[in-house]
Coordinates of C-alpha atoms and ligand atoms in Angstrom, one line a residue:
X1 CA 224.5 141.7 108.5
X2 CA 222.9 140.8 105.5
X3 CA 223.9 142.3 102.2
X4 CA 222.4 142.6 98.4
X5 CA 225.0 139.8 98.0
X6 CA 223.7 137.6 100.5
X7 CA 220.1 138.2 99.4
X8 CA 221.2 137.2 95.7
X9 CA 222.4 134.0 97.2
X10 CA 222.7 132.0 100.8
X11 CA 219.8 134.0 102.7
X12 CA 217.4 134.5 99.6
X13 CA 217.2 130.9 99.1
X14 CA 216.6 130.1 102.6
X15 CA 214.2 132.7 103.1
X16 CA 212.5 131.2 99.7
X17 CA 212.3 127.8 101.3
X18 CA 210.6 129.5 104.9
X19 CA 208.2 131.9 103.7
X20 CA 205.6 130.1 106.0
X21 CA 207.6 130.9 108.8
X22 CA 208.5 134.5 107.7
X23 CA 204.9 135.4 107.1
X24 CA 204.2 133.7 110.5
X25 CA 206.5 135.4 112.5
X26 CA 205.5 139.2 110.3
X27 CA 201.8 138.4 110.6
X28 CA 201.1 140.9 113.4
X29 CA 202.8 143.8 111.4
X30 CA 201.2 142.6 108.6
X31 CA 197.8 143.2 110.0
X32 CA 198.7 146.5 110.7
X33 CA 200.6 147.6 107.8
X34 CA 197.4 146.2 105.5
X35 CA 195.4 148.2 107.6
X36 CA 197.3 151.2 106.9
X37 CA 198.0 150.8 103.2
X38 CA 193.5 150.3 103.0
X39 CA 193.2 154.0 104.0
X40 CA 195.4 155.3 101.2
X41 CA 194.7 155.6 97.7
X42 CA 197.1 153.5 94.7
X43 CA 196.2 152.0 91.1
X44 CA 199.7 151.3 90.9
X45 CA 202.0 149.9 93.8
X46 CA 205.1 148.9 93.9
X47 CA 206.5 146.2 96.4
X48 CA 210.1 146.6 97.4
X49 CA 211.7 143.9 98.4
X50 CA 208.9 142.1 98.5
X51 CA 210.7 138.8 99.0
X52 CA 208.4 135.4 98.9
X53 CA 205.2 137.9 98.0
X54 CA 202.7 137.8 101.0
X55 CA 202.2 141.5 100.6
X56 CA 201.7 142.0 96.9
X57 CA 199.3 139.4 97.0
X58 CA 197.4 140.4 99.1
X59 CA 197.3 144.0 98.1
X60 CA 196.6 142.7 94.4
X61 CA 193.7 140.3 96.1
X62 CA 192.5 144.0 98.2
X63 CA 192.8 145.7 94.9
X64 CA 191.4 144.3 91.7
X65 CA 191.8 147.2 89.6
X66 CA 195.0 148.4 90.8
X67 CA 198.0 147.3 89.3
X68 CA 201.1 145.8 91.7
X69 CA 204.5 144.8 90.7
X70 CA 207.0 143.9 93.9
X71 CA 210.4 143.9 93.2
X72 CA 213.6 141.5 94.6
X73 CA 217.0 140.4 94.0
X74 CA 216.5 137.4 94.7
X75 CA 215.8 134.8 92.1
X76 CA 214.3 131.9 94.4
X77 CA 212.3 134.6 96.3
X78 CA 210.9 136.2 93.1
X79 CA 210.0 132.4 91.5
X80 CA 208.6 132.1 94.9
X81 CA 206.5 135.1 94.2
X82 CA 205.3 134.2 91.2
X83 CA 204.3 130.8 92.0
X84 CA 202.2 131.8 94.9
X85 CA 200.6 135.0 93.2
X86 CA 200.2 132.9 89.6
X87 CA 195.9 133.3 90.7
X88 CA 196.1 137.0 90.9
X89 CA 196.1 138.6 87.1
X90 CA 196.8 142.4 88.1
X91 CA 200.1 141.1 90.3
X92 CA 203.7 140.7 88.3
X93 CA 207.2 140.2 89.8
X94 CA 210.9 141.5 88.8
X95 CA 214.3 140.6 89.6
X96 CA 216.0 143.4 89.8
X97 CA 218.2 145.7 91.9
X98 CA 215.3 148.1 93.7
X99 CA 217.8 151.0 94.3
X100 CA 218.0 151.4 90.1
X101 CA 215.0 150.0 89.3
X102 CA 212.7 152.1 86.4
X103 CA 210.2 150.7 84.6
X104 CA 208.5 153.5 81.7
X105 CA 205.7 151.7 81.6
X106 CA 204.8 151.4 85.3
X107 CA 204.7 154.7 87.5
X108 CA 204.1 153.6 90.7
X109 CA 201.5 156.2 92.7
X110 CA 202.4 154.0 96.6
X111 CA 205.5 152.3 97.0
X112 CA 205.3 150.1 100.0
X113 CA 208.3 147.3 101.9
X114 CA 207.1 145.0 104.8
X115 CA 211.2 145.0 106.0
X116 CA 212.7 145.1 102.4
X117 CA 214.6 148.4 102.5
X118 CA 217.2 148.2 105.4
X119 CA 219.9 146.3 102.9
X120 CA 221.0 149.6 101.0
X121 CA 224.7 150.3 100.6
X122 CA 223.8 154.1 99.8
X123 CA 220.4 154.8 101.4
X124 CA 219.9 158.3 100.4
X125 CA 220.7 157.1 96.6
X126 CA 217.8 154.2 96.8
X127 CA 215.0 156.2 98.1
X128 CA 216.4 159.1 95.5
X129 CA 215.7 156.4 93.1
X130 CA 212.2 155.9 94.9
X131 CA 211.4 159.5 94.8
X132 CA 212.0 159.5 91.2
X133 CA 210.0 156.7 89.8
X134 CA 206.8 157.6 92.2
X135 CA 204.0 159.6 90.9
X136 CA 204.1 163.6 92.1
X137 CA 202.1 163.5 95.3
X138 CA 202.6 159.6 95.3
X139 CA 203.2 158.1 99.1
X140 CA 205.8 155.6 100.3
X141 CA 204.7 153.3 103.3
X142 CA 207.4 151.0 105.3
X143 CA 208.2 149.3 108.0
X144 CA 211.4 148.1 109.7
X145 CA 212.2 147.6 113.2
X146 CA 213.0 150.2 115.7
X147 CA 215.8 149.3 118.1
X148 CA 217.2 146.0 119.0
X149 CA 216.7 146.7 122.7
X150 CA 212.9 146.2 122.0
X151 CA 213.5 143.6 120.2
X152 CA 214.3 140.0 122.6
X153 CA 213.7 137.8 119.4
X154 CA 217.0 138.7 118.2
X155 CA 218.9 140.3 121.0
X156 CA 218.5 137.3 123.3
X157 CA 219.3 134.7 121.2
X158 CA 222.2 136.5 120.1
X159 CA 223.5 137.5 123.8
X160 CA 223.4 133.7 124.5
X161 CA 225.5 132.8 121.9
X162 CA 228.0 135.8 122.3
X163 CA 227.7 137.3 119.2
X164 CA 229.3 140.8 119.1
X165 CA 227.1 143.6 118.4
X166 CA 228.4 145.2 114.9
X167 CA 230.4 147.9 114.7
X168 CA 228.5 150.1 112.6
X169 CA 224.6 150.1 114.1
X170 CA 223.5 151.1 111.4
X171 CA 225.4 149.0 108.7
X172 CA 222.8 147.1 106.3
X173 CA 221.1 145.0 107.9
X174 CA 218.0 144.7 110.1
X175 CA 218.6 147.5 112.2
X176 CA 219.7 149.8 110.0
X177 CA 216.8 152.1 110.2
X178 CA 216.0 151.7 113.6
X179 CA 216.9 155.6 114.3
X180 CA 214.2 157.7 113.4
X181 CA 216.4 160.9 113.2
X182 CA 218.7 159.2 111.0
X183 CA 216.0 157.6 108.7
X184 CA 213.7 160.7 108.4
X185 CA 217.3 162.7 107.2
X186 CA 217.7 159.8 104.7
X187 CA 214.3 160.5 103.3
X188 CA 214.4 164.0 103.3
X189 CA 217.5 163.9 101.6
X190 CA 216.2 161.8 99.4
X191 CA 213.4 164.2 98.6
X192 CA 210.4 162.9 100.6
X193 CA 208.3 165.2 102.3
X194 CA 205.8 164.6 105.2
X195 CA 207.3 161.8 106.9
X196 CA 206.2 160.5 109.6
X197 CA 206.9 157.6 112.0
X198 CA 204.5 155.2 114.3
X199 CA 205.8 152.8 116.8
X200 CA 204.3 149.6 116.4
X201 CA 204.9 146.2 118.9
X202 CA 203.9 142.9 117.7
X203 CA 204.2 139.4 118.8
X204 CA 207.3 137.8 116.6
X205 CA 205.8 134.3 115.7
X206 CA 209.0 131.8 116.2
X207 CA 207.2 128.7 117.0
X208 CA 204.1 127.3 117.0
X209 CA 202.6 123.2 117.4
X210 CA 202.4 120.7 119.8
X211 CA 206.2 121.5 120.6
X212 CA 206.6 125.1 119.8
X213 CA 209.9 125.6 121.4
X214 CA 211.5 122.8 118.7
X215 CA 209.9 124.3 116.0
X216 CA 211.3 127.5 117.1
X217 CA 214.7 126.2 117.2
X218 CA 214.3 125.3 113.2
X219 CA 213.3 128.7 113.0
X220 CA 216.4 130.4 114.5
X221 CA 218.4 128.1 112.8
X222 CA 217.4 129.6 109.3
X223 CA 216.3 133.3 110.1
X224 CA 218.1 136.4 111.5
X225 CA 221.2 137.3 112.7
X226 CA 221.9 134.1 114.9
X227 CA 221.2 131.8 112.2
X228 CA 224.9 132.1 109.9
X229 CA 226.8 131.9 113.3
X230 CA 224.7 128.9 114.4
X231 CA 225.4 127.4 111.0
X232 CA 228.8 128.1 111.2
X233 CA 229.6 126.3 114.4
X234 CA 230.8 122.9 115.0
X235 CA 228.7 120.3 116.1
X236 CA 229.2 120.2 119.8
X237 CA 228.7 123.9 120.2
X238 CA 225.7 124.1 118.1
X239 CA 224.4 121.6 120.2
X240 CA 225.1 123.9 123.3
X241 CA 224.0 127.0 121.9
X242 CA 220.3 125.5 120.8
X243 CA 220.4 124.2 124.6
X244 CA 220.5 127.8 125.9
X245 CA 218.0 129.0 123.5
X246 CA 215.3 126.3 124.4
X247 CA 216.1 126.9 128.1
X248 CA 215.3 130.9 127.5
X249 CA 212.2 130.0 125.1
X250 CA 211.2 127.2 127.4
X251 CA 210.6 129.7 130.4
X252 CA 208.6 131.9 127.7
X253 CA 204.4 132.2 127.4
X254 CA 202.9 129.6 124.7
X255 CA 199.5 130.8 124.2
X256 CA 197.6 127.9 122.5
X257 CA 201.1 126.4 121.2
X258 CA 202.1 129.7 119.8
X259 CA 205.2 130.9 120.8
X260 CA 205.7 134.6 120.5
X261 CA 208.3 136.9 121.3
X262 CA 208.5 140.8 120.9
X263 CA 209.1 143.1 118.4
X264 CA 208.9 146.3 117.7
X265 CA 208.9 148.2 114.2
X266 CA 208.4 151.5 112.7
X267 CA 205.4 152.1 110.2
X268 CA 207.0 155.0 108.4
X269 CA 205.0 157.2 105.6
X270 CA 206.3 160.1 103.6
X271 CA 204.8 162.1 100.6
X272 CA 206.3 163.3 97.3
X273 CA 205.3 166.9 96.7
X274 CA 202.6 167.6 94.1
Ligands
SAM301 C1 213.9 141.0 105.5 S1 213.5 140.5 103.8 C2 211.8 141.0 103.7 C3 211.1 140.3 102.5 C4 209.6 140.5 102.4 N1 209.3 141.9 102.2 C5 208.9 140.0 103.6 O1 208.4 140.8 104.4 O2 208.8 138.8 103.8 C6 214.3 141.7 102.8 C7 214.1 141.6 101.4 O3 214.8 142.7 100.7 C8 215.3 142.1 99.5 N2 216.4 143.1 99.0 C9 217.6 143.4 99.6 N3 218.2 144.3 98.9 C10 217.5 144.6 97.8 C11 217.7 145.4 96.7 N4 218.7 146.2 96.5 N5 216.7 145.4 95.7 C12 215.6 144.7 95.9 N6 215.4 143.8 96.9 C13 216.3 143.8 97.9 C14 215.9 140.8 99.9 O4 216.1 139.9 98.8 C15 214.7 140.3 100.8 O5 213.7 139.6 100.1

């Protein structure tokens, strides 16, 4: 599971160097979430863990009068950021630690996370910290994925390579709010009021191209849980272990050289009181 340790380092970098194929593989929930965030109001949003930037920019290309800021502890994902939101004068980036973060002169009114808020040691503490820094009456919108059952992108790939589910469920990590009961008593520990939850399914982009199975081999060998244990193994069994995951993927639907697999992620909103 990855940790604020891991973003700071290994997995920030390689998720700085694949941000096309992140924002590939999110694009459905993207949509969705963009769609979502339109019908709200917010002169001032704040990104959390907004990793490479796809969603700051295009809230701060949406919104030319509001103000956005996205947050990360990643240094390569935050240059990232900046580089490919440099057009966009109402957008600005910080590395920082979102779970302390405060800035005095920007008080966020929406705080939104496309996946950036699963990775917190102390949960009720970071969206306490949230709660804080938001504007009375201001709105938090996030998603993260529901549970890995609905999930085959990474429960397949990691069942054919025998990894060992983790002993805490909901340790850091991708699943970590995949329980709604547990997440909504996080947030209204936290403080939040009105929270609410929508199920969302989307097609998770892994490949795409003339050879879209290949391509998403490269793409499991550098994102999610499967990747470190791939990377970790020697030679011959890496070999084996892509062989099993291009057989599975092979017997999958490539509709016009797009190679999509399912996902499914919550859209969760909740309201600060006035
Ligand atoms: C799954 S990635 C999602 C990135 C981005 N929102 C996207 O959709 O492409 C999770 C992100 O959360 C960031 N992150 C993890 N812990 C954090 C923390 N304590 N404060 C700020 N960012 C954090 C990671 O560096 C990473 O960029």
């Amino acid at each position: 599971m990855a940790t604020k340790a891991d973003w700071q380092d290994a997995t920030g970098k390689v998720w700085a160097r694949s941000f096309d194929r992140t924002d590939r593989a999110f694009a459905g929930l993207t949509q969705i979430m963009l769609e979502r965030l339109s019908a709200m109001p917010g002169e001032a949003i704040l990104d959390i863990g907004c990793g490479a930037g796809e969603l700051s920019i295009a809230l701060a290309t949406a919104r030319p009068h509001a103000r956005i800021r996205g947050i990360d502890v990643s240094p390569e994902l935050v240059e990232t950021s900046r580089q490919r939101g440099a057009a966009c004068t109402n957008l600005a980036f910080d590395c920082a630690d979102a779970t302390t973060w405060a800035d005095a002169s920007f008080s966020p009114d929406l705080l939104t996370s496309r996946h950036g808020v699963m990775f917190f040691d102390d949960p009720v503490a970071a969206f306490g910290n949230f709660h804080a820094i938001v504007q009375a009456g201001g709105r938090v919108l996030f998603s993260s994925f529901r549970a890995p059952a609905l999930n085959a992108w990474v429960t397949e790939p990691s069942r054919l390579l025998g990894l060992p589910a983790p002993d805490d469920p909901f340790a850091p990590g991708p699943f970590a709010f995949a329980d709604d009961d547990r997440t909504r008593s996080i947030l209204a520990k936290a403080g939040w009021r009105e929270i609410d939850f929508e199920p969302v399914d989307f097609g998770f982009v892994v490949g795409a191209g003339d050879d879209p199975v290949t391509d998403a081999l490269a793409f499991f060998r550098k994102i999610g849980p499967p990747a470190r244990a791939l990377f970790e193994m020697a030679d011959a069994a890496r070999e084996d272990a892509l062989g099993k995951i291009a057989r599975w993927l092979a017997g999958k639907p490539h509709d016009g050289g797009v190679l999509a697999l399912p996902a499914a992620a919550w859209i969760v909103t909740a309201r600060k009181a006035d």
